[in-house]
Amino acid sequence: MDTIIKVVQNDILYDLDFTLQDSKGLPIDITGATLILEVQNTNKTTLKFTGDMVVVDGQAGTCKYTVQATNFDAPGKYYGRIKVTFGSGETLSFVDVVINVVPALPK
């Protein structure tokens, strides 16, 4: 099931919070892992941006990305992927993130 997030065009410095879970809905322990958020506009074939994420509570599988200037500077629909790299080199990807950017006022 997709994680759908609604954000406002050009808003910055707020966190997108995530809880990473396995197929049974249990948290995945991401303690010590490196996480990257990759975002692509659904109408493009290249990435809009990539950014480092922060582990909030590794055992609970919680993490966040702080939105930066130009991340969501255009309205539209974006796909997101969270790439988790563990110390062993194993990687997991979470690809069910959809971000809807709504126009800033005035519309």
Coordinates of N, CA and C in Angstrom, one line a residue:
M1 N 0.8 -1.2 0.0 CA 0.0 0.0 0.0 C 0.9 1.2 0.0
D2 N 0.5 2.2 -0.8 CA 1.3 3.4 -0.9 C 1.2 4.3 0.3
T3 N 2.3 5.0 0.6 CA 2.3 6.0 1.6 C 2.2 7.3 0.8
I4 N 1.0 8.0 1.0 CA 0.8 9.2 0.2 C 1.0 10.4 1.2
I5 N 1.8 11.4 0.7 CA 2.1 12.6 1.4 C 1.7 13.8 0.6
K6 N 1.1 14.7 1.3 CA 0.7 16.0 0.6 C 1.6 17.1 1.1
V7 N 2.2 17.8 0.2 CA 3.1 19.0 0.7 C 2.7 20.2 -0.2
V8 N 3.1 21.3 0.3 CA 2.8 22.6 -0.4 C 4.1 23.0 -1.1
Q9 N 4.0 23.4 -2.4 CA 5.0 23.9 -3.2 C 5.9 25.0 -2.4
N10 N 7.2 24.8 -2.5 CA 8.2 25.7 -2.0 C 8.3 25.8 -0.4
D11 N 7.5 25.0 0.3 CA 7.6 25.0 1.8 C 8.9 24.2 2.0
I12 N 9.7 24.7 3.0 CA 11.0 24.0 3.4 C 11.2 23.9 4.9
L13 N 12.2 23.1 5.2 CA 12.7 22.9 6.6 C 11.6 22.2 7.5
Y14 N 10.8 21.4 7.0 CA 9.9 20.6 7.8 C 10.3 19.1 7.5
D15 N 9.9 18.2 8.4 CA 10.3 16.8 8.2 C 9.2 16.0 7.6
L16 N 9.6 15.1 6.7 CA 8.8 14.0 6.3 C 9.2 12.8 7.1
D17 N 8.2 12.3 7.9 CA 8.5 11.2 8.8 C 8.0 9.8 8.3
F18 N 8.8 8.8 8.5 CA 8.5 7.5 8.0 C 8.7 6.4 9.0
T19 N 7.9 5.3 9.0 CA 8.2 4.1 9.8 C 8.3 3.0 8.8
L20 N 9.5 2.4 8.7 CA 9.8 1.3 7.8 C 9.4 0.0 8.4
Q21 N 8.5 -0.8 7.7 CA 8.0 -2.0 8.2 C 8.2 -3.1 7.2
D22 N 8.1 -4.4 7.7 CA 8.2 -5.5 6.8 C 6.8 -5.9 6.3
S23 N 6.6 -6.9 5.6 CA 5.4 -7.3 5.0 C 4.3 -7.6 6.0
K24 N 4.7 -7.9 7.2 CA 3.7 -8.2 8.3 C 3.4 -7.0 9.1
G25 N 3.9 -5.8 8.8 CA 3.7 -4.6 9.5 C 4.5 -4.4 10.7
L26 N 5.6 -5.2 10.8 CA 6.5 -5.1 12.0 C 7.6 -4.1 11.6
P27 N 8.1 -3.3 12.5 CA 9.2 -2.4 12.2 C 10.5 -3.1 11.8
I28 N 11.2 -2.5 10.9 CA 12.5 -3.1 10.5 C 13.6 -2.3 11.3
D29 N 14.5 -3.0 11.9 CA 15.5 -2.4 12.7 C 16.5 -1.7 11.8
I30 N 16.6 -0.4 11.8 CA 17.5 0.3 10.9 C 18.7 1.0 11.7
T31 N 18.9 0.5 12.9 CA 20.0 1.0 13.7 C 21.3 0.8 12.9
G32 N 22.1 1.9 12.8 CA 23.4 1.9 12.2 C 23.3 2.0 10.6
A33 N 22.1 2.0 10.1 CA 22.0 2.0 8.6 C 22.1 3.4 8.0
T34 N 22.4 3.4 6.8 CA 22.5 4.7 6.0 C 21.2 4.8 5.2
L35 N 20.5 5.9 5.2 CA 19.2 6.0 4.4 C 19.3 7.2 3.5
I36 N 18.8 7.0 2.3 CA 18.7 8.0 1.3 C 17.3 8.1 0.7
L37 N 16.8 9.3 0.6 CA 15.5 9.5 -0.1 C 15.8 9.9 -1.5
E38 N 15.2 9.2 -2.5 CA 15.3 9.5 -3.9 C 13.9 9.9 -4.4
V39 N 13.8 11.0 -5.1 CA 12.5 11.5 -5.5 C 12.5 11.8 -7.0
Q40 N 11.5 11.3 -7.7 CA 11.3 11.5 -9.2 C 9.9 12.0 -9.5
N41 N 9.8 13.0 -10.4 CA 8.5 13.4 -10.9 C 8.0 12.3 -11.7
T42 N 6.7 12.0 -11.6 CA 6.1 10.9 -12.4 C 6.2 11.1 -13.9
N43 N 6.4 12.4 -14.3 CA 6.4 12.7 -15.8 C 7.9 12.7 -16.3
K44 N 8.8 12.4 -15.5 CA 10.3 12.5 -15.9 C 10.9 11.1 -15.7
T45 N 12.1 11.0 -16.4 CA 12.8 9.7 -16.3 C 14.1 9.8 -15.4
T46 N 14.3 11.0 -14.9 CA 15.5 11.3 -14.1 C 15.1 11.7 -12.7
L47 N 15.9 11.5 -11.7 CA 15.6 11.9 -10.3 C 15.6 13.4 -10.2
K48 N 14.6 13.9 -9.4 CA 14.5 15.3 -9.1 C 15.5 15.7 -8.0
F49 N 15.7 14.8 -7.0 CA 16.7 15.0 -6.0 C 16.9 13.7 -5.2
T50 N 18.1 13.7 -4.5 CA 18.3 12.7 -3.5 C 18.8 13.4 -2.3
G51 N 18.5 12.8 -1.1 CA 18.9 13.5 0.1 C 19.1 12.5 1.2
D52 N 20.0 12.8 2.1 CA 20.3 11.9 3.3 C 19.1 12.0 4.3
M53 N 18.8 10.9 4.9 CA 17.8 10.8 5.9 C 18.4 10.6 7.2
V54 N 17.7 10.8 8.3 CA 18.1 10.6 9.7 C 17.3 9.5 10.3
V55 N 18.0 8.6 11.0 CA 17.4 7.5 11.8 C 16.9 8.2 13.1
V56 N 15.6 8.1 13.4 CA 15.1 8.7 14.6 C 15.1 7.6 15.7
D57 N 14.6 6.5 15.5 CA 14.6 5.4 16.4 C 14.8 4.1 15.6
G58 N 16.1 3.6 15.6 CA 16.4 2.5 14.8 C 15.6 1.3 15.0
Q59 N 15.4 0.9 16.3 CA 14.7 -0.4 16.6 C 13.2 -0.3 16.2
A60 N 12.6 1.0 16.2 CA 11.2 1.2 15.8 C 11.1 1.4 14.3
G61 N 12.2 1.5 13.6 CA 12.2 1.7 12.1 C 11.8 3.1 11.7
T62 N 11.9 4.1 12.6 CA 11.5 5.4 12.3 C 12.7 6.2 11.7
C63 N 12.4 7.1 10.8 CA 13.4 7.9 10.1 C 12.7 9.2 9.6
K64 N 13.5 10.1 9.2 CA 12.9 11.4 8.6 C 13.8 12.0 7.6
Y65 N 13.2 12.8 6.7 CA 13.9 13.6 5.8 C 13.5 15.0 6.0
T66 N 14.4 16.0 6.1 CA 14.1 17.4 6.2 C 14.1 18.0 4.8
V67 N 13.0 18.6 4.4 CA 12.8 19.1 3.1 C 13.6 20.4 2.9
Q68 N 14.3 20.5 1.8 CA 15.3 21.5 1.5 C 14.7 22.4 0.4
A69 N 15.3 23.6 0.2 CA 14.9 24.5 -0.9 C 15.1 23.8 -2.2
T70 N 14.1 24.0 -3.1 CA 14.0 23.4 -4.5 C 13.6 22.0 -4.5
N71 N 13.4 21.3 -3.4 CA 13.0 19.9 -3.4 C 11.6 19.8 -4.1
F72 N 10.7 20.6 -3.6 CA 9.3 20.6 -4.2 C 8.9 22.0 -4.7
D73 N 9.7 22.5 -5.7 CA 9.5 23.8 -6.2 C 8.4 23.8 -7.3
A74 N 7.9 22.7 -7.7 CA 6.9 22.6 -8.8 C 5.8 21.7 -8.4
P75 N 4.6 22.1 -8.6 CA 3.4 21.3 -8.3 C 3.5 20.0 -9.1
G76 N 2.9 18.9 -8.6 CA 2.8 17.7 -9.3 C 2.9 16.5 -8.4
K77 N 2.9 15.3 -9.1 CA 3.0 14.0 -8.4 C 4.4 13.5 -8.5
Y78 N 5.0 13.0 -7.4 CA 6.3 12.5 -7.4 C 6.3 11.1 -6.7
Y79 N 7.2 10.3 -7.2 CA 7.5 9.0 -6.6 C 8.7 9.1 -5.7
G80 N 8.7 8.4 -4.6 CA 9.8 8.4 -3.7 C 10.3 7.0 -3.4
R81 N 11.6 6.9 -3.2 CA 12.1 5.6 -2.8 C 13.1 5.9 -1.6
I82 N 12.9 5.1 -0.5 CA 13.9 5.1 0.6 C 14.8 3.9 0.4
K83 N 16.1 4.3 0.3 CA 17.1 3.2 0.1 C 17.9 3.1 1.4
V84 N 17.8 1.9 2.0 CA 18.4 1.6 3.3 C 19.7 0.7 3.0
T85 N 20.8 1.2 3.5 CA 22.0 0.4 3.3 C 22.5 0.0 4.8
F86 N 22.6 -1.3 5.1 CA 23.0 -1.7 6.4 C 24.5 -1.8 6.4
G87 N 25.1 -1.9 7.6 CA 26.5 -2.0 7.7 C 27.1 -3.2 7.0
S88 N 26.4 -4.3 6.8 CA 26.8 -5.5 6.1 C 26.9 -5.3 4.6
G89 N 26.3 -4.1 4.1 CA 26.3 -3.9 2.7 C 25.0 -4.2 2.1
E90 N 24.1 -5.0 2.8 CA 22.8 -5.4 2.3 C 22.0 -4.1 2.1
T91 N 21.2 -4.1 1.1 CA 20.3 -2.9 0.8 C 18.8 -3.3 0.8
L92 N 18.0 -2.5 1.2 CA 16.5 -2.6 1.1 C 16.0 -1.3 0.5
S93 N 15.0 -1.5 -0.3 CA 14.4 -0.3 -0.9 C 12.9 -0.3 -0.6
F94 N 12.4 0.9 -0.2 CA 11.0 1.1 0.0 C 10.5 2.0 -1.1
V95 N 9.6 1.5 -2.0 CA 9.3 2.2 -3.2 C 7.8 2.7 -3.2
D96 N 7.1 2.6 -2.1 CA 5.7 2.8 -2.1 C 5.4 4.2 -1.6
V97 N 6.3 5.2 -1.8 CA 6.0 6.6 -1.4 C 5.5 7.4 -2.6
V98 N 4.4 8.1 -2.4 CA 3.9 9.0 -3.4 C 3.7 10.4 -2.7
I99 N 4.3 11.4 -3.4 CA 4.2 12.8 -2.8 C 3.5 13.7 -3.8
N100 N 2.4 14.2 -3.3 CA 1.6 15.2 -4.1 C 1.9 16.6 -3.6
V101 N 2.5 17.4 -4.6 CA 2.8 18.7 -4.3 C 1.7 19.6 -4.8
V102 N 1.1 20.4 -3.9 CA 0.0 21.2 -4.3 C 0.6 22.7 -4.5
P103 N 0.0 23.4 -5.4 CA 0.5 24.8 -5.6 C 0.4 25.7 -4.4
A104 N 1.4 26.5 -4.2 CA 1.4 27.5 -3.2 C 0.3 28.6 -3.5
L105 N -0.2 29.3 -2.5 CA -1.1 30.4 -2.8 C -0.4 31.6 -3.3
P106 N -1.0 32.4 -4.1 CA -2.3 32.3 -4.7 C -2.2 31.3 -5.9
K107 N -3.3 30.5 -6.0 CA -3.4 29.5 -7.1 C -3.7 30.1 -8.4

